PDB file of C-alpha atoms in Angstrom:
ATOM      1  CA  MET H   1     -19.165  11.568  -1.561  1.00 47.00           C
ATOM      2  CA  THR H   2     -17.406  13.372   1.655  1.00 50.00           C
ATOM      3  CA  LEU H   3     -16.035   9.504   2.099  1.00 52.00           C
ATOM      4  CA  THR H   4     -14.585   9.206  -0.952  1.00 52.00           C
ATOM      5  CA  ARG H   5     -12.866  13.199  -0.975  1.00 52.00           C
ATOM      6  CA  ARG H   6     -11.263  12.101   2.589  1.00 56.00           C
ATOM      7  CA  THR H   7     -10.366   8.540   1.437  1.00 52.00           C
ATOM      8  CA  SER H   8      -8.726  10.473  -1.437  1.00 52.00           C
ATOM      9  CA  ALA H   9      -7.184  13.456   0.296  1.00 53.00           C
ATOM     10  CA  VAL H  10      -5.394  10.190   2.659  1.00 54.00           C
ATOM     11  CA  ALA H  11      -4.631   8.301  -0.584  1.00 52.00           C
ATOM     12  CA  ALA H  12      -2.543  11.742  -1.650  1.00 50.00           C
ATOM     13  CA  GLY H  13      -0.985  12.731   1.382  1.00 53.00           C
ATOM     14  CA  ALA H  14       0.422   9.230   2.147  1.00 52.00           C
ATOM     15  CA  VAL H  15       1.876   8.237  -1.437  1.00 51.00           C
ATOM     16  CA  ALA H  16       3.073  11.819  -1.740  1.00 44.00           C
ATOM     17  CA  ALA H  17       5.352  11.312   1.768  1.00 44.00           C
ATOM     18  CA  LEU H  18       5.961   7.522   0.437  1.00 44.00           C
ATOM     19  CA  LEU H  19       6.924   8.799  -3.079  1.00 42.00           C
ATOM     20  CA  ALA H  20       9.784  11.291  -1.714  1.00 39.00           C
ATOM     21  CA  LEU H  21      11.019   8.031   0.517  1.00 40.00           C
ATOM     22  CA  ALA H  22      10.686   5.634  -2.758  1.00 42.00           C
ATOM     23  CA  GLY H  23      12.768   5.347  -5.847  1.00 40.00           C
ATOM     24  CA  CYS H  24      11.777   4.105  -9.017  1.00 39.00           C
ATOM     25  CA  GLY H  25      12.443   1.309 -10.957  1.00 39.00           C
ATOM     26  CA  GLY H  26      11.352  -2.439 -12.179  1.00 40.00           C
ATOM     27  CA  SER H  27       8.238  -4.288 -10.934  1.00 39.00           C
ATOM     28  CA  ASP H  28      10.471  -8.242 -11.325  1.00 44.00           C
ATOM     29  CA  ASP H  29       9.469 -10.339  -8.351  1.00 43.00           C
ATOM     30  CA  GLY H  30      12.884 -12.489  -9.148  1.00 50.00           C
ATOM     31  CA  GLY H  31      10.784 -15.875  -9.513  1.00 56.00           C
ATOM     32  CA  ALA H  32      10.062 -15.889  -6.049  1.00 60.00           C
ATOM     33  CA  ARG H  33       7.446 -17.830  -4.083  1.00 80.00           C
ATOM     34  CA  VAL H  34       4.445 -15.893  -3.092  1.00 88.00           C
ATOM     35  CA  PRO H  35       2.464 -17.384  -0.312  1.00 93.00           C
ATOM     36  CA  GLU H  36      -1.494 -17.355   0.229  1.00 95.00           C
ATOM     37  CA  THR H  37      -2.339 -13.599   0.455  1.00 96.00           C
ATOM     38  CA  ALA H  38      -2.525 -12.727   4.212  1.00 97.00           C
ATOM     39  CA  THR H  39      -5.318 -11.027   5.863  1.00 96.00           C
ATOM     40  CA  GLY H  40      -6.467  -9.128   9.191  1.00 96.00           C
ATOM     41  CA  SER H  41      -6.022  -6.208  11.206  1.00 97.00           C
ATOM     42  CA  LEU H  42      -3.229  -3.335  10.081  1.00 98.00           C
ATOM     43  CA  GLU H  43      -1.262  -4.968  13.691  1.00 97.00           C
ATOM     44  CA  HIS H  44      -1.072  -8.265  12.373  1.00 98.00           C
ATOM     45  CA  LEU H  45      -0.222  -7.750   8.710  1.00 98.00           C
ATOM     46  CA  ALA H  46       2.445  -5.483   9.886  1.00 98.00           C
ATOM     47  CA  GLY H  47       3.642  -8.260  12.592  1.00 97.00           C
ATOM     48  CA  GLU H  48       3.761 -10.705   9.512  1.00 97.00           C
ATOM     49  CA  ALA H  49       5.413  -8.082   7.222  1.00 97.00           C
ATOM     50  CA  GLY H  50       8.002  -7.670  10.209  1.00 97.00           C
ATOM     51  CA  CYS H  51       7.717  -4.306  11.644  1.00 96.00           C
ATOM     52  CA  THR H  52       6.003  -2.069  14.355  1.00 96.00           C
ATOM     53  CA  PRO H  53       3.309  -0.052  12.996  1.00 97.00           C
ATOM     54  CA  ASP H  54       3.651   3.983  13.419  1.00 98.00           C
ATOM     55  CA  MET H  55       0.592   5.054  13.142  1.00 98.00           C
ATOM     56  CA  GLN H  56      -0.567   8.345  10.691  1.00 97.00           C
ATOM     57  CA  THR H  57      -4.483   7.540  10.402  1.00 96.00           C
ATOM     58  CA  ASP H  58      -6.757   5.398  12.703  1.00 97.00           C
ATOM     59  CA  ALA H  59     -10.505   6.046  11.436  1.00 97.00           C
ATOM     60  CA  ASP H  60     -13.895   4.107  10.876  1.00 96.00           C
ATOM     61  CA  GLU H  61     -12.627   3.744   6.984  1.00 96.00           C
ATOM     62  CA  ILE H  62      -9.093   3.528   6.522  1.00 97.00           C
ATOM     63  CA  ARG H  63      -5.801   2.626   9.027  1.00 98.00           C
ATOM     64  CA  GLN H  64      -2.927   3.874   8.091  1.00 98.00           C
ATOM     65  CA  ALA H  65       0.477   3.333   9.353  1.00 98.00           C
ATOM     66  CA  ILE H  66       4.198   3.648   8.023  1.00 98.00           C
ATOM     67  CA  CYS H  67       6.404   0.896   8.965  1.00 97.00           C
ATOM     68  CA  ARG H  68      10.039  -0.254   8.793  1.00 97.00           C
ATOM     69  CA  ASN H  69      11.655  -3.715   8.602  1.00 96.00           C
ATOM     70  CA  THR H  70      14.466  -4.802   6.865  1.00 95.00           C
ATOM     71  CA  ASP H  71      13.791  -4.626   3.431  1.00 94.00           C
ATOM     72  CA  GLY H  72      12.990  -1.083   3.841  1.00 96.00           C
ATOM     73  CA  LYS H  73      10.583   1.379   4.541  1.00 97.00           C
ATOM     74  CA  PHE H  74       6.671   1.471   3.021  1.00 97.00           C
ATOM     75  CA  VAL H  75       3.212   2.690   3.985  1.00 97.00           C
ATOM     76  CA  LEU H  76       0.720  -0.420   5.348  1.00 98.00           C
ATOM     77  CA  ALA H  77      -3.118   0.726   5.091  1.00 98.00           C
ATOM     78  CA  THR H  78      -6.440  -0.979   6.198  1.00 98.00           C
ATOM     79  CA  PHE H  79      -9.978  -0.462   4.521  1.00 98.00           C
ATOM     80  CA  ALA H  80     -13.138  -1.317   6.244  1.00 98.00           C
ATOM     81  CA  THR H  81     -14.680  -1.765   3.055  1.00 97.00           C
ATOM     82  CA  ASP H  82     -13.743  -3.117  -0.957  1.00 96.00           C
ATOM     83  CA  ARG H  83     -15.042  -0.189  -2.265  1.00 97.00           C
ATOM     84  CA  GLY H  84     -13.325   1.935  -0.190  1.00 97.00           C
ATOM     85  CA  GLN H  85      -9.843   0.460  -1.005  1.00 97.00           C
ATOM     86  CA  ARG H  86     -10.341   0.644  -4.489  1.00 95.00           C
ATOM     87  CA  GLU H  87     -11.250   4.560  -4.188  1.00 96.00           C
ATOM     88  CA  TRP H  88      -7.801   4.887  -2.650  1.00 96.00           C
ATOM     89  CA  LEU H  89      -5.761   2.935  -5.120  1.00 95.00           C
ATOM     90  CA  ASN H  90      -7.659   4.613  -7.983  1.00 93.00           C
ATOM     91  CA  ALA H  91      -6.965   7.743  -6.307  1.00 94.00           C
ATOM     92  CA  ALA H  92      -2.834   6.970  -5.063  1.00 93.00           C
ATOM     93  CA  LYS H  93      -1.914   5.526  -8.389  1.00 90.00           C
ATOM     94  CA  ASP H  94      -2.086   8.873 -10.087  1.00 90.00           C
ATOM     95  CA  TYR H  95       0.770   9.584  -7.812  1.00 89.00           C
ATOM     96  CA  GLY H  96       2.644   6.793  -9.552  1.00 88.00           C
ATOM     97  CA  GLY H  97       4.777   4.047  -6.935  1.00 89.00           C
ATOM     98  CA  HIS H  98       4.726   0.395  -6.339  1.00 94.00           C
ATOM     99  CA  TYR H  99       1.577  -1.805  -4.634  1.00 97.00           C
ATOM    100  CA  LEU H 100       1.143  -4.893  -3.388  1.00 97.00           C
ATOM    101  CA  VAL H 101      -2.671  -4.998  -2.722  1.00 97.00           C
ATOM    102  CA  GLY H 102      -4.661  -7.959  -0.358  1.00 97.00           C
ATOM    103  CA  ARG H 103      -8.468  -7.794   0.516  1.00 96.00           C
ATOM    104  CA  LYS H 104      -8.986  -4.836   2.307  1.00 97.00           C
ATOM    105  CA  TRP H 105      -4.859  -3.781   2.506  1.00 98.00           C
ATOM    106  CA  VAL H 106      -2.453  -2.384   0.585  1.00 98.00           C
ATOM    107  CA  ALA H 107       1.266  -1.914   1.358  1.00 98.00           C
ATOM    108  CA  VAL H 108       3.082   0.832  -1.016  1.00 96.00           C
ATOM    109  CA  GLY H 109       6.727   1.436  -1.185  1.00 94.00           C
ATOM    110  CA  GLY H 110       9.807   0.952  -3.564  1.00 93.00           C
ATOM    111  CA  THR H 111      10.238  -1.866  -5.866  1.00 93.00           C
ATOM    112  CA  LYS H 112      12.469  -4.042  -4.095  1.00 95.00           C
ATOM    113  CA  VAL H 113      10.442  -3.554  -0.330  1.00 96.00           C
ATOM    114  CA  VAL H 114       7.299  -4.167  -2.177  1.00 96.00           C
ATOM    115  CA  THR H 115       8.508  -7.001  -3.810  1.00 96.00           C
ATOM    116  CA  ALA H 116      10.180  -8.544  -0.483  1.00 96.00           C
ATOM    117  CA  LEU H 117       6.492  -7.322   0.920  1.00 97.00           C
ATOM    118  CA  ARG H 118       5.340 -10.044  -1.412  1.00 97.00           C
ATOM    119  CA  GLY H 119       7.329 -12.825  -0.114  1.00 96.00           C
ATOM    120  CA  ARG H 120       5.518 -12.243   3.173  1.00 96.00           C
ATOM    121  CA  LEU H 121       2.485 -10.998   2.537  1.00 97.00           C
ATOM    122  CA  GLY H 122       1.154 -12.872  -0.494  1.00 97.00           C
ATOM    123  CA  GLY H 123      -1.005 -10.348  -2.588  1.00 97.00           C
ATOM    124  CA  ASN H 124      -1.225  -8.939  -6.321  1.00 96.00           C
ATOM    125  CA  MET H 125       1.391  -6.141  -7.325  1.00 95.00           C
ATOM    126  CA  GLU H 126      -0.009  -3.190  -8.975  1.00 94.00           C
ATOM    127  CA  GLU H 127       1.694  -0.339 -10.432  1.00 90.00           C
ATOM    128  CA  GLY H 128       0.888   3.576 -10.439  1.00 87.00           C
ATOM    129  CA  ALA H 129       0.813   5.757 -13.583  1.00 80.00           C
ATOM    130  CA  SER H 130       4.391   6.567 -14.977  1.00 70.00           C
ATOM    131  CA  HIS H 131       5.804   9.960 -15.203  1.00 55.00           C
ATOM    132  CA  HIS H 132       8.615   9.668 -16.890  1.00 54.00           C
ATOM    133  CA  SER H 133       8.604  11.603 -19.895  1.00 51.00           C
ATOM    134  CA  GLY H 134       9.992   8.438 -22.336  1.00 53.00           C
ATOM    135  CA  HIS H 135      12.857  10.332 -23.603  1.00 49.00           C
ATOM    136  CA  GLY H 136      15.730   8.178 -24.210  1.00 47.00           C
TER     137      GLY H 136
END
């Protein structure tokens, strides 16, 4: 259970910091072509995304960095296991946000940034919980 709590705490911190940087919005991908989902190390994925990673967490179960490219700022995380990735996502999605998900990696950022990253890295778009009041 220690791994789960530690992973959740890292997720909460990363997502809270990122949501301060990113705005809310829709998830239209504009019909852009999506490449085959990228795989590899955090450094390899960052290179594919066109950024130099600023490492924030470098642990056995998760590696996480803040990245910036021409599309904007985002968090890129890689995981040792599929289960660790899913636990991180489940905890992080409670904070809202937009997620690009590949095999053992996640990119988190604003809608436009994540949509642009999908054109470089492939993956599937996921959205966190909405915290809007629903009043129009």
